[in-house]
Backbone as a ProteinNet text record, in pm:
[ID]
protein_1_A
[PRIMARY]
MLQKVEICGVDTAGLPLLTAKESEELMKRLKEGDKAAREKFIVGNMRLVLSLVKRFWAKNANADDVFQAGCIGLLKAIDHFDLSVGVRFSTYAVPMILGEIKRYLRDGNSLRVSRSIRDTAYRVLKTREQLEAEDKEATIARIAEAMKVREKEVVYALDAISDPVSLFDPVCNKSGDTLMLMDQICDEKNNDEVWTEHAALRGAMEHLGERERKILFLRYYEGKTQTEISAEVGISQAQVSRLEKNAINTIREEISYDA
[TERTIARY]
-24866.4	-25000.5	-25099.6	-25184.2	-25275.3	-25414.2	-25491.5	-25630.6	-25707.3	-25744.7	-25807.7	-25954.9	-26037.3	-26178.8	-26199.1	-26119	-26128.7	-26001.4	-26015.5	-25901.4	-25929.9	-25836.4	-25851.6	-25981.8	-26023.1	-26146	-26272.1	-26257.5	-26372.4	-26397.2	-26519.8	-26556.5	-26584.3	-26485.2	-26497.3	-26605.5	-26637.6	-26742.4	-26879.6	-26892.5	-27023	-27034.7	-26939.7	-26945.3	-27061.8	-27138	-27251.7	-27205.3	-27292.2	-27262.5	-27367.3	-27324.9	-27416.5	-27451.4	-27578.4	-27616.8	-27571.4	-27572.8	-27530.5	-27618.8	-27749.8	-27843.8	-27817.7	-27797.3	-27769	-27640	-27538.7	-27410.3	-27424.8	-27502.3	-27521.2	-27596.5	-27700.3	-27779.3	-27697.7	-27619.5	-27536.8	-27429	-27372	-27269.8	-27327.2	-27446.6	-27509.7	-27532.5	-27579.4	-27608.3	-27480.4	-27375.1	-27251	-27184.5	-27200.5	-27144.7	-27218	-27341.1	-27419.7	-27391.7	-27302.7	-27264.2	-27330.7	-27400.4	-27466.9	-27362.2	-27329.9	-27226.1	-27267.2	-27394.8	-27443.3	-27430.3	-27460.9	-27449.9	-27303.1	-27214.1	-27070.7	-27021.2	-27060.3	-27016.4	-27069.6	-27196.5	-27255.5	-27189.1	-27151	-27086	-26946.5	-26875.5	-26741.5	-26747.8	-26837.7	-26851.6	-26896	-26984.1	-27034.2	-26930.7	-26818.1	-26712.8	-26587.7	-26595.4	-26480.7	-26455.1	-26560	-26539.1	-26449.3	-26464.3	-26379.3	-26234.1	-26211.8	-26076.1	-26022.5	-26105.4	-26061.8	-26024	-26100.3	-26070.9	-25936.3	-25898.8	-25770.2	-25656.5	-25684.1	-25582.1	-25539.9	-25635.2	-25605.3	-25500.3	-25482.7	-25380	-25239.7	-25229.1	-25097.3	-25077.7	-25159.1	-25146.8	-25006.3	-24945.5	-24813.6	-24702.4	-24729.4	-24628.7	-24610.1	-24489.1	-24460.2	-24492.3	-24622.1	-24665.8	-24783.6	-24807.7	-24916.5	-25049.5	-25143.8	-25272.6	-25348.5	-25344.9	-25415.6	-25361.2	-25228	-25165.9	-25198.9	-25195.1	-25225.9	-25372.3	-25460	-25602.4	-25624.8	-25554.8	-25566.7	-25520	-25409.8	-25361	-25464.8	-25529.8	-25634.8	-25752.5	-25787.4	-25898.4	-25865.6	-25738.4	-25696.6	-25718.9	-25683.4	-25707.5	-25855.8	-25940	-26084.7	-26136	-26088.8	-26132.4	-26089.7	-25968.8	-25922.4	-26007.8	-26044	-26127.4	-26264.8	-26321.8	-26452.8	-26445.7	-26339.5	-26327	-26306.6	-26241.8	-26209	-26301.7	-26391.8	-26479.4	-26573.9	-26587.9	-26673.5	-26792.4	-26912.5	-27032.9	-27058.7	-27009.3	-27038.4	-26955.2	-26853.4	-26765.7	-26839	-26932.3	-27011.9	-26950.1	-26858.2	-26800.2	-26841.1	-26836.1	-26869.7	-26763.1	-26807.8	-26713.3	-26603.5	-26637.4	-26537.5	-26429.3	-26467.6	-26370.2	-26269.6	-26319.5	-26233.5	-26151.6	-26210.8	-26147.8	-26036	-26048.3	-25950.7	-25806.3	-25775	-25635.7	-25585.6	-25674	-25631.4	-25605.6	-25689.5	-25670.3	-25541.6	-25521.6	-25399	-25276.3	-25289.2	-25176.6	-25134.2	-25232.9	-25200.7	-25137.8	-25187.6	-25131.6	-24987.5	-24963.8	-24828.4	-24733.9	-24785.4	-24702	-24664	-24759.7	-24730	-24625	-24640.6	-24545.6	-24407.5	-24404.8	-24277	-24207.2	-24286.3	-24228.8	-24239.1	-24270.4	-24301.2	-24182.2	-24064.5	-23949.4	-23969.5	-23903.7	-23915.3	-23852.7	-23760.7	-23699.1	-23752	-23800.6	-23854.3	-23739.8	-23747.6	-23645.2	-23713.8	-23657.5	-23720	-23718	-23809.6	-23822.5	-23694.9	-23633.1	-23513.1	-23397.7	-23384.1	-23275.5	-23301.8	-23427.5	-23461.2	-23432.7	-23467.9	-23442.6	-23293.4	-23213.8	-23068.4	-23018.3	-23072.9	-23031.1	-23063.9	-23181.2	-23219	-23130.1	-23090.8	-22997.7	-22861.5	-22821.3	-22694.7	-22699.7	-22808.8	-22822.7	-22821.8	-22889.7	-22893.7	-22755.6	-22684.6	-22549.7	-22456	-22470.8	-22386.3	-22410.7	-22537.5	-22569.9	-22507.6	-22512.4	-22455.6	-22305	-22238.4	-22092.9	-22056	-22132.6	-22104.8	-22132.3	-22233	-22262.3	-22148.5	-22073.4	-21958	-21829.3	-21843.5	-21728.7	-21633.5	-21690.1	-21610.4	-21640.7	-21540.8	-21562.5	-21644.5	-21759.5	-21851.5	-21813.9	-21704.8	-21662.9	-21744.9	-21741.8	-21813.8	-21763.8	-21632.1	-21573.6	-21619.8	-21622.8	-21662.1	-21810.7	-21892.3	-22035.9	-22060.4	-21992.3	-22007.9	-21964.9	-21856.7	-21808.1	-21908.6	-21967.2	-22065.6	-22192.2	-22230.5	-22351.4	-22325.9	-22194.9	-22157.1	-22207.3	-22186.6	-22220.4	-22101	-22105.1	-21997.7	-22008.4	-21895	-21892.9	-21979.4	-21977.3	-22053	-22203.9	-22248.8	-22390.9	-22429.8	-22339.2	-22363.8	-22372.5	-22277	-22274.3	-22398.1	-22434.6	-22548.8	-22678.6	-22694.5	-22816.5	-22829.9	-22720.3	-22724.8	-22752.8	-22693	-22718.5	-22864.9	-22924.6	-23061.3	-23163.5	-23137.9	-23235.3	-23199.8	-23093.9	-23057.6	-23154.6	-23190.9	-23281.5	-23211.5	-23282.8	-23223.6	-23184.1	-23079.1	-23029.6	-23042.9	-23093.4	-23108.2	-22973.8	-22952.2	-22829.4	-22822.6	-22938.5	-22943.7	-22941.4	-22915.4	-22900.7	-22769.9	-22772	-22647.5	-22553.5	-22426.9	-22325.5	-22254.9	-22219.7	-22155.9	-22173.3	-22143.6	-22154.4	-22019.6	-21951.4	-21816.6	-21811.3	-21769.4	-21756.6	-21887.2	-21998.5	-22127.9	-22184.3	-22107.4	-22153.9	-22192.8	-22315.4	-22363.6	-22317.7	-22251.4	-22208.5	-22308.8	-22356.7	-22451.5	-22380.1	-22450.2	-22390.2	-22348.1	-22428.4	-22396.9	-22266.9	-22229.2	-22104.3	-21981.8	-22000.9	-21889	-21876.1	-21965	-21965.7	-21894.9	-21804.1	-21726.2	-21796.4	-21799.6	-21854.5	-21740	-21729.9	-21619.3	-21634.6	-21755	-21778.1	-21755.1	-21748.2	-21737	-21627.1	-21516	-21405.4	-21311.9	-21209.5	-21118.6	-21045	-21010	-20935.1	-21019.2	-21146.6	-21235.3	-21257.1	-21277.1	-21296.2	-21172.9	-21054.8	-20931.1	-20921.3	-20956.9	-20952.4	-21050.8	-21171.6	-21271.8	-21224.6	-21162.3	-21112.7	-21002.4	-20913	-20804.3	-20859.3	-20962.8	-21022.4	-21090.5	-21161.6	-21227.4	-21123.5	-21013.3	-20908.2	-20846.7	-20826.1	-20767.4	-20863.3	-20993.6	-21093.1	-21095.1	-21055.8	-21057	-20952	-20853.7	-20748.9	-20789.1	-20908	-20956.3	-21039.9	-21048.7	-21136	-21280.8	-21370.8	-21513.4	-21554.7	-21501.5	-21538.3	-21485.6	-21364.7	-21308.5	-21390.3	-21430.8	-21513.4	-21646.8	-21703.8	-21831.7	-21817.6	-21706.8	-21683.7	-21670.8	-21595.5	-21579.9	-21713	-21791.9	-21922.9	-22013	-22019.9	-22105.1	-22055.1	-21922.4	-21862.1	-21874.1	-21845	-21832.9	-21947.5	-22028.4	-22143.3	-22272.9	-22282.8	-22403.5	-22384	-22258	-22230	-22248.4	-22230.4	-22249.3	-22123.8	-22143.4	-22030.3	-21965.7	-21844.5	-21774.8	-21851.1	-21915.4	-21993.9	-22111.5	-22180.1	-22293.2	-22246.2	-22129.5	-22075.7	-22036.5	-21979.7	-21937.7	-22057.5	-22170.7	-22291.5	-22344.5	-22332.8	-22385.5	-22295.7	-22163.9	-22070	-22044	-22058.5	-22038.9	-21898.2	-21827.1	-21692.5	-21685.2	-21574.8	-21562.1	-21534.9	-21558.9	-21533.2	-21385.9	-21299.7	-21154.4	-21112.4	-21174.6	-21143.4	-21190.4	-21308.2	-21359.6	-21262.5	-21213.9	-21120.4	-20991.9	-20940.3	-20816.1	-20834.4	-20944.4	-20970.1	-20992.4	-21057.3	-21081.4	-20949	-20859.9	-20730.1	-20646.3	-20647.8	-20572.1	-20624.5	-20757	-20817.7	-20780	-20782.7	-20748	-20601	-20515.9	-20371.9	-20347.1	-20421	-20407	-20447.7	-20558.4	-20606.1	-20504.1	-20448.2	-20348.1	-20225.3	-20181.8	-20063.7	-20090.4	-20207.7	-20241	-20251.7	-20315.1	-20328.5	-20192.7	-20108.6	-19974.2	-19890.7	-19905.5	-19830.5	-19871.8	-20005.5	-20054.8	-20010.2	-20001.4	-19961	-19814.8
7671.2	7710	7668.7	7759.7	7732.7	7697.1	7628.5	7599.9	7729.9	7788.6	7920	7909.6	7984.7	7991	8090.4	8198.5	8300	8300.1	8280.9	8279.9	8378.1	8470.1	8570.6	8649.1	8671.7	8745.1	8663.1	8532.9	8444.7	8364.6	8371	8291.8	8149	8063.9	7927.5	7847.3	7887.3	7814.5	7839.3	7951.7	7984.7	7959.1	7887.3	7859	7766.5	7796.9	7712	7581.3	7485.6	7356.5	7329.2	7312.2	7289.9	7142.8	7117.1	6979.9	6950.3	6824.4	6786	6852.2	6861.3	6921.9	7071.2	7140	7283.5	7310.9	7229.4	7246.4	7233.4	7134.7	7111.3	7226.7	7276.7	7386.5	7515	7543	7662.8	7655.7	7537.7	7520.6	7549.1	7501.7	7526.9	7675.8	7743.1	7886	7968.6	7933.4	8012.8	7991.7	7873	7848.8	7929.8	7971.7	8054.9	8203.4	8232.3	8371.5	8436.7	8360.1	8415.2	8444.1	8572.2	8609.6	8579.1	8598.4	8570.2	8421.2	8337.4	8192.6	8153.4	8219.2	8191.2	8222.2	8340	8380	8283.2	8244.7	8152	8015.1	7974.7	7844.6	7846.4	7957.9	7969.2	7960.5	8038.8	8037.6	7900.1	7837.2	7706	7596.3	7621.8	7519.9	7554.5	7661.3	7696.9	7594.7	7523.5	7416.4	7307.1	7284	7185.8	7232.2	7361.7	7417.1	7404.1	7438	7433	7291.4	7193.3	7055.1	7010.3	7062.7	7027.3	7106.6	7231.4	7313.9	7252.2	7191.3	7131.8	7020.9	6964.4	6861.1	6919.4	7049.9	7113.9	7195.5	7168.6	7240	7223.8	7107.2	7080.8	7157.3	7204.5	7280.2	7417.4	7463.7	7594.1	7704.3	7722	7821.7	7899.1	8016.4	8101.8	8044.8	8027.7	7966.7	8047.9	8181.5	8267.3	8249.9	8244.8	8231.5	8097	7990.5	7857.5	7850.6	7910.8	7912	7987.7	8101	8177.5	8095.6	8022.1	7936.9	7831.4	7775.2	7676.1	7736.3	7861	7928.4	7954.9	7982.8	7999.9	7869.3	7758.7	7628.3	7603.8	7647.3	7633.4	7712.1	7835.4	7918.4	7858.1	7804.5	7739.6	7617.5	7542.5	7423.5	7463.2	7572.9	7620.1	7661.7	7733.9	7783.6	7671.7	7563.6	7457.1	7335.2	7335.3	7218.4	7205.3	7083.6	7053.6	6970.9	7027.9	6959.2	6828.9	6820.4	6702.8	6580.5	6600.8	6489.5	6387.1	6433.6	6341.7	6302.9	6385.1	6357.9	6469.7	6439.7	6540.1	6649.7	6771.2	6882.6	6862	6814.6	6795.8	6698.1	6595	6497.4	6563.9	6656.7	6728.3	6835.1	6899.4	7016	6981.3	6868.9	6835.2	6835.4	6768	6769.3	6909.7	6993.3	7128.4	7214.8	7200.5	7276.8	7233.9	7102.5	7050.9	7093.5	7094.9	7135.1	7278.6	7368.7	7509.1	7526.1	7452.4	7461.8	7412.4	7297.6	7241.9	7333.4	7394.7	7487	7607.6	7656	7770.2	7732.1	7615.4	7573.1	7547.4	7497	7468	7595.3	7689.3	7811.9	7929.3	7901.5	8007.9	8080.3	8068.6	8144.5	8291.5	8376.8	8520.4	8560.5	8477.9	8503.9	8403.3	8452.5	8364	8300.5	8168.5	8094.3	8018	8024.8	7959.8	7808.4	7743.4	7597.3	7528.1	7578.8	7514	7518.6	7631.9	7643.9	7552.5	7545.2	7454	7309.7	7272.8	7135.6	7105.7	7203.1	7185.5	7168.5	7249	7240.5	7104.2	7052	6921	6810.5	6827.1	6730.6	6737.8	6859.1	6876.9	6805.2	6823.9	6759	6607	6556.8	6412.8	6359.4	6431.8	6391	6392.9	6492.9	6500.4	6380.8	6343.3	6226.6	6099.8	6088.1	5968.9	5962.1	6075.8	6079.3	6047.1	6102.5	6075.2	5929.7	5870.7	5729.1	5639.9	5692.3	5618	5654	5725.2	5767.1	5857.9	5939.5	6036.8	6177.3	6263	6400.5	6473.9	6523.2	6586.5	6732.9	6756.6	6893.4	6949	7081.7	7146.3	7093.3	7079.3	7032.1	6890.5	6803.5	6664.7	6653.8	6735.4	6734.8	6782.6	6890	6943.8	6842.7	6770.3	6669.8	6556	6513	6403.9	6445.5	6573	6622.8	6671.9	6684.4	6735.6	6879	6961.6	7103.2	7183.8	7314.4	7398.9	7417.8	7440	7454.2	7571.6	7681.5	7799.3	7773.6	7679	7643.6	7572.7	7488.9	7418.2	7518.1	7609.6	7710.4	7799.3	7842.3	7931.6	7863.1	7736.4	7663.1	7645.2	7612.7	7593.7	7725.1	7832.9	7964.3	8004.1	7967	8008.2	7946	7825	7759.9	7775.2	7848.4	7872.4	7972.7	7951.6	8043.5	8175.6	8287.4	8418	8425	8497.9	8511.6	8656.4	8676.7	8810.9	8863.6	8994.6	9056.4	9053	9029.8	9027.2	8885.5	8786	8648.7	8635	8568	8550.2	8454.1	8491.2	8407	8322.6	8385.3	8312.9	8391.5	8326	8390.7	8378.4	8492.4	8491.4	8574.4	8509.5	8577.7	8643.5	8575.8	8628.7	8734.3	8777.5	8877.8	8809.7	8835.7	8775.7	8857.7	8792.5	8857.6	8826.9	8931.3	8912.9	8920.2	8875.7	8873.3	9013	9113.8	9249.6	9300.2	9240.6	9281.6	9234.3	9136.3	9078.3	9133.8	9227.8	9280.6	9414.5	9427.3	9550.8	9645.5	9773.1	9876.1	9934.5	9892.2	9933.9	10076.6	10133	10267.9	10376.9	10336.7	10438.1	10405	10353.7	10325.3	10445.9	10434.8	10547.8	10589.4	10490.5	10522.1	10606	10570.7	10645.3	10786.6	10798.4	10931.5	11019.3	10960.1	11035.5	11084.2	10996.3	11033.4	11146.7	11137.4	11241.8	11375.2	11370.4	11494.1	11556.3	11471.3	11520.7	11581.1	11517.1	11567	11701.4	11713.9	11841.4	11952.4	11918	12017.2	12060.9	11965	11996.8	12080.7	12055	12130	12276.9	12306	12444.3	12529.2	12464.6	12537.6	12569.3	12525.2	12551.1	12678.1	12737.6	12852.2	12806.6	12903.2	12871.9	12807.8	12860.9	12805.8	12664	12635.8	12500.3	12401.7	12444.1	12355.4	12326.2	12427.1	12407.2	12311.3	12326.3	12237	12092.1	12068.8	11932.8	11878.5	11964.8	11920.7	11878.3	11962.9	11930.1	11806.3	11790.9	11681.1	11547.4	11544.6	11416.2	11384.5	11484.2	11457.8	11453.3	11541.7	11541.9	11467.4	11430.9	11349.3	11419.2	11550	11623.6	11618.6	11634.6	11637.4	11774.9	11782.5	11911.3	12011	11964.5	12053.9	12112.4	12027.9	12076	12176.5	12150.2	12239.8	12374.3	12368.6	12493.6	12584.6	12525.3	12605.2	12663.2	12587.2	12632.5	12736.5	12717.7	12809	12932.7	12916.2	13031.3	13045	12932.5	12932.6	12821.6	12817.7	12716.4	12578.4	12475.6	12338.1	12316.9	12382.3	12369.7	12427.8	12541.9	12601.4	12511.2	12449.3	12355.6	12240.9	12185.8	12073.8	12113.4	12234.5	12279.8	12303.6	12367.8	12395.3	12265.8	12169.4	12040.3	11969.8	11966.4	11900.9	11972.1	12104.8	12181.3	12155.6	12148.2	12125.2	11987.8	11887	11750.7	11743.9	11808.7	11809.9	11879.4	11988.3	12060.2	11971.7	11900.2	11810.9	11700.8	11643.9	11538.7	11589.8	11707.7	11765.2	11792.7	11843.5	11875.3	11748.2	11646.5	11520.9	11456.3	11458.1	11398.1	11474.6	11608	11690.8	11660.2	11646	11617.1	11479.5	11383.7	11247.6	11245.6
1874.6	1831.9	1940.4	1982.3	2092	2039.8	2125.8	2094.1	2106.8	1996.6	1999.2	1962.2	2033.7	1999.4	1886	1888.7	1783.5	1700.9	1569.7	1478.5	1366.3	1343.9	1238.2	1255	1379.7	1404.6	1385.8	1359.1	1338.5	1465.2	1516.8	1633.6	1587	1603.6	1550.2	1620.8	1744.2	1817.4	1756.3	1685	1628.3	1479.5	1422.9	1279.1	1246.2	1140.4	1103.3	1039.9	1038.6	976.9	870.6	746.7	635.2	622.6	588.4	556.3	414	377.4	242.8	137.1	166.5	71.7	58.5	172.9	170.3	93.8	117.5	51.3	-100.1	-143.3	-286.6	-352.1	-284.3	-339.3	-347.6	-241.7	-242.4	-350.2	-370.3	-472.9	-611.5	-638.7	-768.5	-789.1	-684.5	-694.4	-711.5	-637.7	-649.2	-784.6	-840.8	-973.6	-1079.7	-1045.9	-1136.9	-1113.6	-1018.8	-994.6	-876.1	-792.6	-674.5	-566	-542.6	-446.4	-302.7	-273	-137.4	-105.4	-205.3	-185.9	-168	-241.5	-229.2	-88.4	-38.4	96.1	201.1	187.4	283.7	276.8	155.4	138.2	201.4	184	242.4	394.2	454.1	600.1	648.5	570.6	609	602.7	532.7	522	602.3	681.6	763.8	874.5	914.4	1012.6	954.1	823.6	756.9	762.3	733.8	742.1	883.8	981.9	1121.6	1163.7	1118.9	1155.9	1100.5	982.7	922.9	986.4	1023.2	1088.1	1220.8	1291.6	1422.7	1413.8	1295.8	1278.6	1296.2	1279.2	1283	1410.4	1512	1639.6	1697.2	1676.4	1735.7	1664.7	1543.9	1469.8	1534.1	1534.8	1594.2	1494.3	1469.9	1372.3	1428.9	1373.8	1418.6	1370.3	1464.5	1430.9	1327.1	1340.7	1244.9	1104	1092	959.5	896	975.5	922.9	879.9	959.2	924.4	793.8	776.7	652.7	532.8	551.9	443.4	407.5	511.1	486	412.2	445.4	377.2	230.5	202.9	62.5	-13.2	51.3	-10.1	-32.1	62.7	49	-71.3	-86	-199.2	-333	-336.9	-460.3	-492.5	-388.3	-409	-462.2	-408.5	-454.2	-600.8	-636.1	-773.5	-875.1	-833.7	-928.2	-919.6	-825.4	-808.9	-927.6	-976.3	-1090.8	-1043.7	-1056.4	-1010.3	-1085.2	-1207.7	-1291.4	-1252.5	-1167.9	-1130.8	-1045.4	-963.4	-882.8	-750.3	-696	-564.5	-469.7	-339.9	-241	-240	-213.4	-212.9	-109.1	7.8	113.5	70.3	-4.4	-53.9	-146.6	-228.7	-321.7	-251.1	-151.5	-89.2	7.2	78.2	182.6	130.6	20.3	-27.7	-63.6	-117.9	-156.6	-33.2	68.7	192.5	260.8	271	332.4	253.4	122.4	37.8	63.9	78.3	104.8	242.4	340.8	476.4	477	414.5	411.1	333.2	227.1	149	234.2	312.2	399.8	504.1	566.3	669.3	609.5	487.5	422.2	376.3	326	269.9	365.9	490.5	585.6	642.3	582.1	629.7	600	678.7	655.5	522.8	471	341.6	240.6	128.7	26.9	-51.8	-66.8	-139.3	-251.6	-371.9	-486.2	-470.8	-539.2	-530.3	-577.6	-684.5	-738.5	-638.4	-568.2	-469.9	-352.2	-308.2	-197.4	-236.1	-359.6	-405	-404	-448.4	-446.2	-303.3	-212.6	-72.4	-12.4	-44.1	9.4	-48.4	-174.8	-234.6	-166.2	-130.7	-59.3	74.8	147.6	278.4	265.6	163.2	142.3	105	20.1	-19.2	100.3	184.8	304.1	395.9	411.7	494.7	437.1	304.5	240.6	260.6	248.1	267.5	412.2	504.9	646.1	680.8	615.3	638.4	589.1	491.4	438.5	512.9	626.4	708.6	631.6	543.7	469.1	520.5	517.6	560.4	454.6	496.8	401.9	381.6	311.8	282.6	166.5	152.5	42.1	-91.9	-103.5	-229.1	-261.4	-159.5	-182.9	-215.1	-149.4	-178.6	-321.5	-359.6	-495	-599.8	-570.7	-664.9	-679.3	-567.6	-572.2	-646.3	-632.9	-698.5	-840.2	-876.2	-1008.1	-1028.8	-925.6	-934	-883.2	-900.3	-852	-700.7	-636.7	-491.7	-446	-521.6	-478.4	-482.2	-565.8	-567.8	-438.8	-387.8	-262.5	-147.8	-142.4	-35.9	-42.6	-162.5	-180.1	-137.5	-174.1	-140.5	10	76.9	222.6	294.1	244.4	305.1	289.1	175	144.5	239.2	288.3	376.3	523.7	552.2	692.3	752.6	877.2	945.3	972.8	957.3	988.6	1135.8	1164.8	1301.9	1344.8	1465	1518	1566.7	1549	1599	1751.1	1813.8	1959.4	2014.8	1928.8	1976.5	2053.8	2170.6	2247.3	2176.4	2168.5	2105.6	2210.9	2321.2	2430.1	2559.1	2668.3	2798.1	2867	2880.5	2935.3	3062.1	3171.5	3301.6	3343.8	3311.2	3351.3	3259	3159.7	3063.7	2933.1	2889.8	2765.7	2646.4	2553.3	2429.6	2320.1	2253.4	2145	2010.3	1907.7	1774.3	1731.2	1763.1	1720.5	1784.7	1901.6	1966.8	1890.2	1799	1726	1584.2	1547.2	1411.3	1408.1	1313.7	1300.1	1203.2	1238	1150.3	1068.3	942.3	857.9	805.8	820.6	767.9	872.7	998	1102.3	1203.1	1152.4	1243.6	1252	1336.7	1360.1	1233.8	1151.1	1029	933.3	918.9	829.4	882.2	1013.6	1071.6	1048.5	1062.8	1041.5	897.8	803.4	662	631.9	691.5	668.5	725.8	843.5	905.2	820.3	766.8	682.5	553.8	497.4	373.9	396.7	509.4	539	557.1	623.4	643.1	511.5	421.2	290.8	207.4	219.3	142.2	181.3	305.3	352.3	281.2	220.2	148	4.4	-35	-171.2	-173.6	-290.2	-307.9	-316.2	-305.3	-307.1	-440.1	-551.1	-682	-698.6	-651.9	-661.6	-579.3	-456.7	-373.9	-441	-505	-573	-690.2	-764.9	-879.3	-832.3	-725.5	-672.7	-621.6	-557.1	-506.8	-622.2	-725	-839.6	-913.8	-919.2	-996.1	-924.1	-793.3	-724.3	-628	-593.8	-506.9	-586.3	-684.6	-767.6	-899.6	-930.2	-1047.4	-1180.6	-1184.8	-1310	-1396	-1525.7	-1618.6	-1614.6	-1668.7	-1674.2	-1760.3	-1864.6	-1951.5	-1874.8	-1796.9	-1717.2	-1611.8	-1552.1	-1449.5	-1511.1	-1630.9	-1696.4	-1720.6	-1758.6	-1781.8	-1651.2	-1542.2	-1413.8	-1348.1	-1359.8	-1294.7	-1380.6	-1512.1	-1601.3	-1653.7	-1665.6	-1723.9	-1826.3	-1901.9	-2006.3	-1946.2	-2028.4	-1984.4	-1957.9	-2038.4	-2019.7	-1884.9	-1845.5	-1715.2	-1600.4	-1618.6	-1516.9	-1498.3	-1611	-1604.9	-1532.2	-1563.5	-1502.1	-1351.4	-1315.1	-1173.6	-1094.5	-1157.9	-1091.4	-1062.5	-1163.3	-1145.2	-1039	-1042.2	-942.7	-801.5	-788.9	-657.6	-603.8	-690.1	-647.9	-607.7	-685	-651.5	-517.2	-493.6	-366.7	-249.1	-264.7	-158.7	-131.7	-239.5	-223.2	-147.5	-183.8	-118.4	29.1	61.5	199.1	283.7	226.3	301.4	321.7	215.3	226.4	328.7	332.1	427.2	570.3	592.7	727.7	773.3	678.3	715.4	756
[MASK]
+++++++++++++++++++++++++++++++++++++++++++++++++++++++++++++++++++++++++++++++++++++++++++++++++++++++++++++++++++++++++++++++++++++++++++++++++++++++++++++++++++++++++++++++++++++++++++++++++++++++++++++++++++++++++++++++++++++++++++++++++++++++++++++++++++

């Protein structure tokens, strides 16, 4: 995160600074429904958000996103602040702004993971550390036994908090050639065996009549019932059933013959 003068289109160098009296007057007016006072109060407290965001400069996060999270905390603080409590708004707002920023940084993975799963994952990590500290092999089975949960819960929780991996991430470098993850993944839908099967099926379909091909198309590609097909083709349901069975038998015989 860089030291930015402009964040989310806001020129932070030009942000106004409210006096304690101005802040109190604007708060009273916005609580009465004055929208202009609310907007002015929000802008006047963005310096407070910025000062808290700067604490997280060292975090590897986008400055704009962190600032937005802080502004959400500011809005929540404004909505929930009670004038009768007798404390300064900044005193009340700081914990809420920090809370939103920390929540964003904690939950900022590209994949959303529920709180319960994250808690389970953290328990798994803690249990693994304890087992390793006792010089025990921290296997999935042993961790699950120590936590009194099923093994698949341990695996699922750990997978859920793992960072996503790009298909273009290098896996290894062999003989000067970089191998990426995508180079190690097999395409099960477009291999030679599947292509051969498709070619054999197309060849077998050519031995069918036009009406038989249409019945198979309506039945297995469009998912229609035999009754619906009979109405569309103009023959009885019994004839549709017979033609369908004959067509399938013909295809089987042709494929078996070619093999």
